[in-house]
Amino acid sequence: MNFAIVGAGFTGAVLAQELAKLGHIITVYDSRNHVAGNCYSERDKETNIMIHKYGPHIFHTDNEKVWSYVNKYGEFLPYTNRVKTTSQGQVYSLPINLHTINQFFSKNI
Ligand SMILES: Cc1cc2nc3c(=O)[nH]c(=O)nc-3n(C[C@H](O)[C@H](O)[C@H](O)COP(=O)(O)OP(=O)(O)OC[C@H]3O[C@@H](n4cnc5c(N)ncnc54)[C@H](O)[C@@H]3O)c2cc1C
């Protein structure tokens, strides 16, 4: 059978892949000029830093089947959560801990 799939995000990509494996003919349409939907990432031309164009994307799963499936089709980069905030021109660590308090009040507690 012929299938037209609208959207090249995770949903469309998985459907297209699974239907193609069954021998169906698939055409995927997307109004954007790239695949991956809202999970799309690209390198910033100036800094070469990978940016998440539509929002942060951390892949969460504790399902071995899902993890094994997605790893067949893409490479995942390790992620470390380091949150900072600014107040009156100074940079502080978040979540607030003793170090943040020492920084904020210029103390050595
Ligand atoms: C700001 C933000 C942060 C997020 N952070 C995370 C995160 O950290 N971790 C996480 O797991 N998830 C996160 N998500 C959710 C994740 O983006 C979605 O779960 C995932 O993208 C859904 O995939 P999808 O294929 O269903 O839809 P989408 O990724 O939205 O893809 C749909 C595609 O269909 C196309 N499309 C829609 N309508 C048409 C049309 N009529 N014609 C042609 N093309 C069309 C769109 O252009 C798009 O490319 C975040 C989402 C947002 C918005």
PDB file of C-alpha atoms and ligand atoms in Angstrom:
ATOM      1  CA  MET A   1       0.000   0.000   0.000  1.00  0.00           C
ATOM      2  CA  ASN A   2       0.997   3.665  -0.402  1.00  0.00           C
ATOM      3  CA  PHE A   3       1.036   5.846   2.708  1.00  0.00           C
ATOM      4  CA  ALA A   4       1.415   9.619   2.983  1.00  0.00           C
ATOM      5  CA  ILE A   5       2.682  10.658   6.408  1.00  0.00           C
ATOM      6  CA  VAL A   6       2.419  14.286   7.451  1.00  0.00           C
ATOM      7  CA  GLY A   7       5.166  15.306   9.853  1.00  0.00           C
ATOM      8  CA  ALA A   8       8.788  14.155  10.016  1.00  0.00           C
ATOM      9  CA  GLY A   9       9.084  14.275  13.819  1.00  0.00           C
ATOM     10  CA  PHE A  10       9.420  11.195  16.031  1.00  0.00           C
ATOM     11  CA  THR A  11       5.818  10.128  15.399  1.00  0.00           C
ATOM     12  CA  GLY A  12       6.025  10.350  11.600  1.00  0.00           C
ATOM     13  CA  ALA A  13       9.529   8.880  11.500  1.00  0.00           C
ATOM     14  CA  VAL A  14       8.618   5.831  13.599  1.00  0.00           C
ATOM     15  CA  LEU A  15       5.407   5.224  11.620  1.00  0.00           C
ATOM     16  CA  ALA A  16       7.264   5.599   8.311  1.00  0.00           C
ATOM     17  CA  GLN A  17      10.025   3.250   9.430  1.00  0.00           C
ATOM     18  CA  GLU A  18       7.671   0.566  10.740  1.00  0.00           C
ATOM     19  CA  LEU A  19       5.376   0.686   7.693  1.00  0.00           C
ATOM     20  CA  ALA A  20       8.370   0.625   5.318  1.00  0.00           C
ATOM     21  CA  LYS A  21       9.696  -2.466   7.108  1.00  0.00           C
ATOM     22  CA  LEU A  22       6.388  -4.175   6.252  1.00  0.00           C
ATOM     23  CA  GLY A  23       6.986  -3.367   2.569  1.00  0.00           C
ATOM     24  CA  HIS A  24       4.666  -0.378   2.182  1.00  0.00           C
ATOM     25  CA  ILE A  25       5.562   2.653   0.065  1.00  0.00           C
ATOM     26  CA  ILE A  26       5.900   5.735   2.220  1.00  0.00           C
ATOM     27  CA  THR A  27       6.073   9.436   1.404  1.00  0.00           C
ATOM     28  CA  VAL A  28       6.743  11.771   4.326  1.00  0.00           C
ATOM     29  CA  TYR A  29       5.732  15.444   4.083  1.00  0.00           C
ATOM     30  CA  ASP A  30       6.829  18.234   6.372  1.00  0.00           C
ATOM     31  CA  SER A  31       6.255  21.954   6.032  1.00  0.00           C
ATOM     32  CA  ARG A  32       9.705  22.568   7.534  1.00  0.00           C
ATOM     33  CA  ASN A  33      12.946  22.173   5.586  1.00  0.00           C
ATOM     34  CA  HIS A  34      14.341  19.570   7.991  1.00  0.00           C
ATOM     35  CA  VAL A  35      13.418  16.297   9.676  1.00  0.00           C
ATOM     36  CA  ALA A  36      13.049  15.639  13.456  1.00  0.00           C
ATOM     37  CA  GLY A  37      10.082  17.936  14.152  1.00  0.00           C
ATOM     38  CA  ASN A  38      10.400  19.842  17.414  1.00  0.00           C
ATOM     39  CA  CYS A  39      13.361  17.648  18.436  1.00  0.00           C
ATOM     40  CA  TYR A  40      15.515  19.146  15.660  1.00  0.00           C
ATOM     41  CA  SER A  41      19.026  20.309  16.621  1.00  0.00           C
ATOM     42  CA  GLU A  42      21.540  22.235  14.576  1.00  0.00           C
ATOM     43  CA  ARG A  43      25.047  23.640  14.957  1.00  0.00           C
ATOM     44  CA  ASP A  44      25.281  27.360  15.508  1.00  0.00           C
ATOM     45  CA  LYS A  45      27.281  28.666  12.541  1.00  0.00           C
ATOM     46  CA  GLU A  46      29.354  31.078  14.638  1.00  0.00           C
ATOM     47  CA  THR A  47      30.173  28.944  17.691  1.00  0.00           C
ATOM     48  CA  ASN A  48      29.621  25.386  16.367  1.00  0.00           C
ATOM     49  CA  ILE A  49      27.603  24.734  19.525  1.00  0.00           C
ATOM     50  CA  MET A  50      24.682  22.344  19.114  1.00  0.00           C
ATOM     51  CA  ILE A  51      21.442  24.222  19.695  1.00  0.00           C
ATOM     52  CA  HIS A  52      17.900  22.956  20.152  1.00  0.00           C
ATOM     53  CA  LYS A  53      15.965  25.147  17.795  1.00  0.00           C
ATOM     54  CA  TYR A  54      12.517  24.601  19.304  1.00  0.00           C
ATOM     55  CA  GLY A  55      13.355  24.021  22.993  1.00  0.00           C
ATOM     56  CA  PRO A  56      15.516  21.831  25.197  1.00  0.00           C
ATOM     57  CA  HIS A  57      15.538  18.126  24.340  1.00  0.00           C
ATOM     58  CA  ILE A  58      16.624  15.604  26.873  1.00  0.00           C
ATOM     59  CA  PHE A  59      15.599  12.104  25.943  1.00  0.00           C
ATOM     60  CA  HIS A  60      14.081  10.363  28.967  1.00  0.00           C
ATOM     61  CA  THR A  61      13.183   6.703  29.042  1.00  0.00           C
ATOM     62  CA  ASP A  62      13.607   3.767  31.393  1.00  0.00           C
ATOM     63  CA  ASN A  63      12.231   1.435  28.747  1.00  0.00           C
ATOM     64  CA  GLU A  64      15.033  -0.774  27.356  1.00  0.00           C
ATOM     65  CA  LYS A  65      13.026  -1.531  24.186  1.00  0.00           C
ATOM     66  CA  VAL A  66      12.569   2.178  23.411  1.00  0.00           C
ATOM     67  CA  TRP A  67      16.221   2.985  24.197  1.00  0.00           C
ATOM     68  CA  SER A  68      17.460   0.160  21.992  1.00  0.00           C
ATOM     69  CA  TYR A  69      15.078   1.239  19.174  1.00  0.00           C
ATOM     70  CA  VAL A  70      16.121   4.903  19.100  1.00  0.00           C
ATOM     71  CA  ASN A  71      19.809   4.031  19.303  1.00  0.00           C
ATOM     72  CA  LYS A  72      19.520   2.102  16.048  1.00  0.00           C
ATOM     73  CA  TYR A  73      18.738   5.329  14.201  1.00  0.00           C
ATOM     74  CA  GLY A  74      20.551   8.124  15.980  1.00  0.00           C
ATOM     75  CA  GLU A  75      23.496   9.041  18.129  1.00  0.00           C
ATOM     76  CA  PHE A  76      22.793  10.427  21.589  1.00  0.00           C
ATOM     77  CA  LEU A  77      25.125  12.829  23.339  1.00  0.00           C
ATOM     78  CA  PRO A  78      25.600  12.734  27.118  1.00  0.00           C
ATOM     79  CA  TYR A  79      23.846  15.512  28.977  1.00  0.00           C
ATOM     80  CA  THR A  80      24.813  17.211  32.231  1.00  0.00           C
ATOM     81  CA  ASN A  81      22.367  19.618  33.820  1.00  0.00           C
ATOM     82  CA  ARG A  82      24.196  22.772  34.981  1.00  0.00           C
ATOM     83  CA  VAL A  83      21.769  25.567  35.767  1.00  0.00           C
ATOM     84  CA  LYS A  84      22.935  29.116  36.479  1.00  0.00           C
ATOM     85  CA  THR A  85      21.134  32.340  37.149  1.00  0.00           C
ATOM     86  CA  THR A  86      22.142  35.976  37.232  1.00  0.00           C
ATOM     87  CA  SER A  87      21.396  38.664  39.791  1.00  0.00           C
ATOM     88  CA  GLN A  88      22.757  42.206  39.659  1.00  0.00           C
ATOM     89  CA  GLY A  89      25.358  41.246  37.063  1.00  0.00           C
ATOM     90  CA  GLN A  90      26.687  38.212  38.989  1.00  0.00           C
ATOM     91  CA  VAL A  91      26.304  34.545  37.987  1.00  0.00           C
ATOM     92  CA  TYR A  92      25.037  32.087  40.638  1.00  0.00           C
ATOM     93  CA  SER A  93      24.606  28.297  40.735  1.00  0.00           C
ATOM     94  CA  LEU A  94      21.139  26.786  40.938  1.00  0.00           C
ATOM     95  CA  PRO A  95      19.509  25.010  42.705  1.00  0.00           C
ATOM     96  CA  ILE A  96      20.439  27.140  45.699  1.00  0.00           C
ATOM     97  CA  ASN A  97      22.951  25.502  48.032  1.00  0.00           C
ATOM     98  CA  LEU A  98      25.531  26.685  50.566  1.00  0.00           C
ATOM     99  CA  HIS A  99      27.856  27.736  47.757  1.00  0.00           C
ATOM    100  CA  THR A 100      25.132  29.948  46.247  1.00  0.00           C
ATOM    101  CA  ILE A 101      24.505  31.581  49.642  1.00  0.00           C
ATOM    102  CA  ASN A 102      28.248  32.194  50.089  1.00  0.00           C
ATOM    103  CA  GLN A 103      28.428  33.689  46.593  1.00  0.00           C
ATOM    104  CA  PHE A 104      25.337  35.841  47.055  1.00  0.00           C
ATOM    105  CA  PHE A 105      26.273  37.284  50.466  1.00  0.00           C
ATOM    106  CA  SER A 106      30.072  37.210  49.870  1.00  0.00           C
ATOM    107  CA  LYS A 107      30.467  34.945  52.939  1.00  0.00           C
ATOM    108  CA  ASN A 108      32.543  31.889  53.788  1.00  0.00           C
ATOM    109  CA  ILE A 109      30.086  29.861  55.870  1.00  0.00           C
TER     110      ILE A 109
HETATM  111  C1  LIG B   1       9.888  23.819  24.093  1.00  0.00           C
HETATM  112  C2  LIG B   1       9.800  22.303  24.061  1.00  0.00           C
HETATM  113  C3  LIG B   1      10.671  21.548  24.832  1.00  0.00           C
HETATM  114  C4  LIG B   1      10.596  20.163  24.826  1.00  0.00           C
HETATM  115  N1  LIG B   1      11.506  19.450  25.548  1.00  0.00           N
HETATM  116  C5  LIG B   1      11.489  18.104  25.492  1.00  0.00           C
HETATM  117  C6  LIG B   1      12.491  17.350  26.159  1.00  0.00           C
HETATM  118  O1  LIG B   1      13.409  17.901  26.769  1.00  0.00           O
HETATM  119  N2  LIG B   1      12.420  15.993  26.070  1.00  0.00           N
HETATM  120  C7  LIG B   1      11.421  15.344  25.378  1.00  0.00           C
HETATM  121  O2  LIG B   1      11.418  14.110  25.323  1.00  0.00           O
HETATM  122  N3  LIG B   1      10.468  16.056  24.731  1.00  0.00           N
HETATM  123  C8  LIG B   1      10.484  17.396  24.773  1.00  0.00           C
HETATM  124  N4  LIG B   1       9.529  18.105  24.093  1.00  0.00           N
HETATM  125  C9  LIG B   1       8.483  17.363  23.413  1.00  0.00           C
HETATM  126  C10 LIG B   1       8.939  16.826  22.063  1.00  0.00           C
HETATM  127  O3  LIG B   1       9.375  17.926  21.277  1.00  0.00           O
HETATM  128  C11 LIG B   1       7.738  16.132  21.424  1.00  0.00           C
HETATM  129  O4  LIG B   1       7.289  15.085  22.266  1.00  0.00           O
HETATM  130  C12 LIG B   1       8.091  15.507  20.092  1.00  0.00           C
HETATM  131  O5  LIG B   1       8.708  16.465  19.244  1.00  0.00           O
HETATM  132  C13 LIG B   1       6.801  15.002  19.470  1.00  0.00           C
HETATM  133  O6  LIG B   1       7.109  14.441  18.228  1.00  0.00           O
HETATM  134  P1  LIG B   1       6.023  14.429  17.108  1.00  0.00           P
HETATM  135  O7  LIG B   1       6.641  13.764  15.920  1.00  0.00           O
HETATM  136  O8  LIG B   1       4.748  13.867  17.618  1.00  0.00           O
HETATM  137  O9  LIG B   1       5.701  15.963  16.803  1.00  0.00           O
HETATM  138  P2  LIG B   1       6.674  17.155  16.304  1.00  0.00           P
HETATM  139  O10 LIG B   1       8.059  16.964  16.779  1.00  0.00           O
HETATM  140  O11 LIG B   1       5.933  18.399  16.653  1.00  0.00           O
HETATM  141  O12 LIG B   1       6.690  16.975  14.721  1.00  0.00           O
HETATM  142  C14 LIG B   1       5.562  17.279  13.935  1.00  0.00           C
HETATM  143  C15 LIG B   1       6.068  17.684  12.558  1.00  0.00           C
HETATM  144  O13 LIG B   1       4.929  17.789  11.715  1.00  0.00           O
HETATM  145  C16 LIG B   1       5.057  18.914  10.888  1.00  0.00           C
HETATM  146  N5  LIG B   1       3.699  19.326  10.509  1.00  0.00           N
HETATM  147  C17 LIG B   1       2.665  19.582  11.345  1.00  0.00           C
HETATM  148  N6  LIG B   1       1.578  19.889  10.638  1.00  0.00           N
HETATM  149  C18 LIG B   1       1.935  19.833   9.328  1.00  0.00           C
HETATM  150  C19 LIG B   1       1.234  20.061   8.114  1.00  0.00           C
HETATM  151  N7  LIG B   1      -0.077  20.364   8.109  1.00  0.00           N
HETATM  152  N8  LIG B   1       1.915  19.897   6.946  1.00  0.00           N
HETATM  153  C20 LIG B   1       3.247  19.559   6.954  1.00  0.00           C
HETATM  154  N9  LIG B   1       3.950  19.325   8.075  1.00  0.00           N
HETATM  155  C21 LIG B   1       3.300  19.472   9.252  1.00  0.00           C
HETATM  156  C22 LIG B   1       5.772  19.937  11.749  1.00  0.00           C
HETATM  157  O14 LIG B   1       6.462  20.865  10.933  1.00  0.00           O
HETATM  158  C23 LIG B   1       6.740  19.058  12.548  1.00  0.00           C
HETATM  159  O15 LIG B   1       8.021  18.972  11.928  1.00  0.00           O
HETATM  160  C24 LIG B   1       9.595  19.501  24.056  1.00  0.00           C
HETATM  161  C25 LIG B   1       8.717  20.275  23.272  1.00  0.00           C
HETATM  162  C26 LIG B   1       8.821  21.652  23.265  1.00  0.00           C
HETATM  163  C27 LIG B   1       7.889  22.468  22.363  1.00  0.00           C
END
